[in-house]
mmCIF file of C-alpha atoms in Angstrom:
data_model
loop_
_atom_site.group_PDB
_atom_site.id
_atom_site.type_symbol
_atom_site.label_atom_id
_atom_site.label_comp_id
_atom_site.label_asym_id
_atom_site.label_seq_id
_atom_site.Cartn_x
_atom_site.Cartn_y
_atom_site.Cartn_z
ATOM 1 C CA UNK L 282 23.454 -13.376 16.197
ATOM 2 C CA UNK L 283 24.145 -13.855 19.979
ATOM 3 C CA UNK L 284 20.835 -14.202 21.888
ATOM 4 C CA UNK L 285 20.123 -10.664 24.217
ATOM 5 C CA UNK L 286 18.425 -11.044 27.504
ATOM 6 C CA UNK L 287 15.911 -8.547 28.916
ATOM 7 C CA UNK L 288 14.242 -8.449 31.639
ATOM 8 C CA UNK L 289 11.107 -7.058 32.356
ATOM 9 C CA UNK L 290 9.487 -5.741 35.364
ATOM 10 C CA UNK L 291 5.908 -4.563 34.773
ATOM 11 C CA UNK L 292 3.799 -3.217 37.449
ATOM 12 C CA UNK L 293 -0.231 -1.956 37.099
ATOM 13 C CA UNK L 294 -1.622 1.264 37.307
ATOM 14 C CA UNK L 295 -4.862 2.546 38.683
ATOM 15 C CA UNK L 296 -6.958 4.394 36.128
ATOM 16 C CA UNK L 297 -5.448 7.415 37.194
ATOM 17 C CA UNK L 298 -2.375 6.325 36.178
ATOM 18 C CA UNK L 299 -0.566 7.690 38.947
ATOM 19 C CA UNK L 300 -0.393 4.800 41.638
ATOM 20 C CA UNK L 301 0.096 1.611 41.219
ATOM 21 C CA UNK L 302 -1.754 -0.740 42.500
ATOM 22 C CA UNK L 303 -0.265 -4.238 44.018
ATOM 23 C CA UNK L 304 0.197 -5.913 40.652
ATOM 24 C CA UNK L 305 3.665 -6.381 39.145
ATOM 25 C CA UNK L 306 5.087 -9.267 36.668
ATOM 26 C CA UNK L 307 8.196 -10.359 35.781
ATOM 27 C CA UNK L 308 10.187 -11.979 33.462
ATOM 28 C CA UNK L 309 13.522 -12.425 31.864
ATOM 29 C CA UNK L 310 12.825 -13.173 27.991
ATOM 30 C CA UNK L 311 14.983 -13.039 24.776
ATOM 31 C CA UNK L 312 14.655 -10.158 23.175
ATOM 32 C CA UNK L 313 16.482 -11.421 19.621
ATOM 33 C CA UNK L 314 13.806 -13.637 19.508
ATOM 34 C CA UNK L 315 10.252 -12.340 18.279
ATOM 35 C CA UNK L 316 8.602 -15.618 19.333
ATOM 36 C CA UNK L 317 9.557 -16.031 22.986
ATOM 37 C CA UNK L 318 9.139 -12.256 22.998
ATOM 38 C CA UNK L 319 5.575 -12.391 21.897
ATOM 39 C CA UNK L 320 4.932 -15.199 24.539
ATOM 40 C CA UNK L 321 6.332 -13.122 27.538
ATOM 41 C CA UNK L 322 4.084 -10.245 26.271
ATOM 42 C CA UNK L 323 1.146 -12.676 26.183
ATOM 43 C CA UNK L 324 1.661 -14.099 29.258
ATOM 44 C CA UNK L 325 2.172 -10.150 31.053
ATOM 45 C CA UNK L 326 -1.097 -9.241 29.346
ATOM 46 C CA UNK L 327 -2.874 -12.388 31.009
ATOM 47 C CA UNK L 328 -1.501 -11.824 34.193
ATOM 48 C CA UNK L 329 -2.451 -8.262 34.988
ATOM 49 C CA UNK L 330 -5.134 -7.913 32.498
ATOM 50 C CA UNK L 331 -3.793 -5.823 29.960
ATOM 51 C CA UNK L 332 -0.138 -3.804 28.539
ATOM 52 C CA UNK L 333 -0.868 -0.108 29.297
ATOM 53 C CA UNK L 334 2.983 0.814 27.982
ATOM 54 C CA UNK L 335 6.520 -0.489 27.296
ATOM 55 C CA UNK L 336 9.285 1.704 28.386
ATOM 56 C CA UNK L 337 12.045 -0.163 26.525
ATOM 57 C CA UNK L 338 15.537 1.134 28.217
ATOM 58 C CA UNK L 339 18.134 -1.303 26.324
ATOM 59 C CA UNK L 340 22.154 -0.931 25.002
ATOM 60 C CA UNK L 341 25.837 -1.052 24.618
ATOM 61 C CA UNK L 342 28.637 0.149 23.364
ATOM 62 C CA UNK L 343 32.048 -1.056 21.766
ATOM 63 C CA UNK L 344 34.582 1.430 21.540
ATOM 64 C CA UNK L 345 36.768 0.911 18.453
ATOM 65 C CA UNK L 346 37.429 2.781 15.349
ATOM 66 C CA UNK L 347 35.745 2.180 12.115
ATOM 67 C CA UNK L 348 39.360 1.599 10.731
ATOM 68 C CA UNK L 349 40.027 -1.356 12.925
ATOM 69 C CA UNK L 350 36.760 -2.418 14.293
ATOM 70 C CA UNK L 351 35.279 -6.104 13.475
ATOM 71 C CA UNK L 352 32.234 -6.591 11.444
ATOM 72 C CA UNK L 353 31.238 -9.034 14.618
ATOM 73 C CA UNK L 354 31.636 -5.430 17.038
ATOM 74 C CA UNK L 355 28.927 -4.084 14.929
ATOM 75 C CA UNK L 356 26.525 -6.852 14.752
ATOM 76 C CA UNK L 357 26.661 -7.058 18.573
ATOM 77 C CA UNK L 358 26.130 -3.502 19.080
ATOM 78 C CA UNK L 359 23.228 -3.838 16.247
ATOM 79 C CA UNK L 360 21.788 -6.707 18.180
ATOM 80 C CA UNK L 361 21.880 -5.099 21.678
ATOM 81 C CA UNK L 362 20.505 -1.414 20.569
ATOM 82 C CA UNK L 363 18.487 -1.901 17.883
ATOM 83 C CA UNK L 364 17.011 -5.215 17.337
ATOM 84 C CA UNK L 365 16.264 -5.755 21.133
ATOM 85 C CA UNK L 366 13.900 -2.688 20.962
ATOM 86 C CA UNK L 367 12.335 -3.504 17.173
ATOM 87 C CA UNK L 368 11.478 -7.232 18.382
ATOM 88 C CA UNK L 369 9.943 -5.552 21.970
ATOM 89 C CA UNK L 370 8.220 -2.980 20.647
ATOM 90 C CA UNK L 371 6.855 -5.463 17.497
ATOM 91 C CA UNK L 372 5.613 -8.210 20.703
ATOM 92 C CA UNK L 373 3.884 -5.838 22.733
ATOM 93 C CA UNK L 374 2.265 -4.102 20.358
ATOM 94 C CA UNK L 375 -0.855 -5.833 19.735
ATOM 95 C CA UNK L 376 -1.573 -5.303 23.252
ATOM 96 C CA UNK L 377 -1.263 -1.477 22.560
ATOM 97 C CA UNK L 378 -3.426 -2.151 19.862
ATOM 98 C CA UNK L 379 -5.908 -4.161 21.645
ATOM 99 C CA UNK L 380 -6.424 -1.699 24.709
ATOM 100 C CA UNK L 381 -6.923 1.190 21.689
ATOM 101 C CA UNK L 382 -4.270 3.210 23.696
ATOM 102 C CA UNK L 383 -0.695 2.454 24.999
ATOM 103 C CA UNK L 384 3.169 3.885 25.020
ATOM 104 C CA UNK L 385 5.981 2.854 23.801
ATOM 105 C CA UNK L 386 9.438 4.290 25.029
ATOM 106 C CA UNK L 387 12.876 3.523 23.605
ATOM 107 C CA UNK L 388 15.610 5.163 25.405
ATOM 108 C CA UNK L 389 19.032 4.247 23.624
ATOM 109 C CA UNK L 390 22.253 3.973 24.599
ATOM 110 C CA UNK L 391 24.453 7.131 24.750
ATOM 111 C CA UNK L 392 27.676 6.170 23.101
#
């Protein structure tokens, strides 16, 4: 399975949660990978003290038929749609977790 890049832009909110305030991280991680996932995560958290939410916005498409599509058309568009998100949403996560509160968005691809 092909290795999917994300990137990441992740700014701070005041309490409110309304404005942000000047803090913003970024990073371009692998997202088939749960380990260098888990590491961006960690080092986001560090940075700006915390993960209030993930809004994961991730996919693809490959238009062939069933019929005469490849086996290798469907584990790319597995890869890029689903697995991206599962191995995001798994890495950030214990962030949620750790804050007692968080969001996690996963807008899919409309194909």
């Amino acid at each position: 399975m092909g290795g999917w890049r994300s990137t990441f832009f992740t700014v701070r909110l005041n309490p409110d949660y309304r404005t942000p305030t000047n803090s913003l991280a970024y990073c371009i991680i692998c997202t088939s990978s749960p380990d260098s996932a888990g590491a961006a995560f960690s080092r986001i958290a560090g940075e700006l003290g915390g993960i209030d939410a993930l809004v994961n916005v991730a996919g693809g498409f490959v238009w062939e038929t069933v019929e005469t599509g490849s086996i290798e058309s469907w584990d790319r568009m597995y890869g890029m749609n689903l697995r991206t998100a599962v191995v995001a949403s798994q890495a950030v996560l214990p962030h949620l977790l750790a804050k007692g509160a968080g969001r996690l968005v996963n807008v899919g691809a409309l194909a």
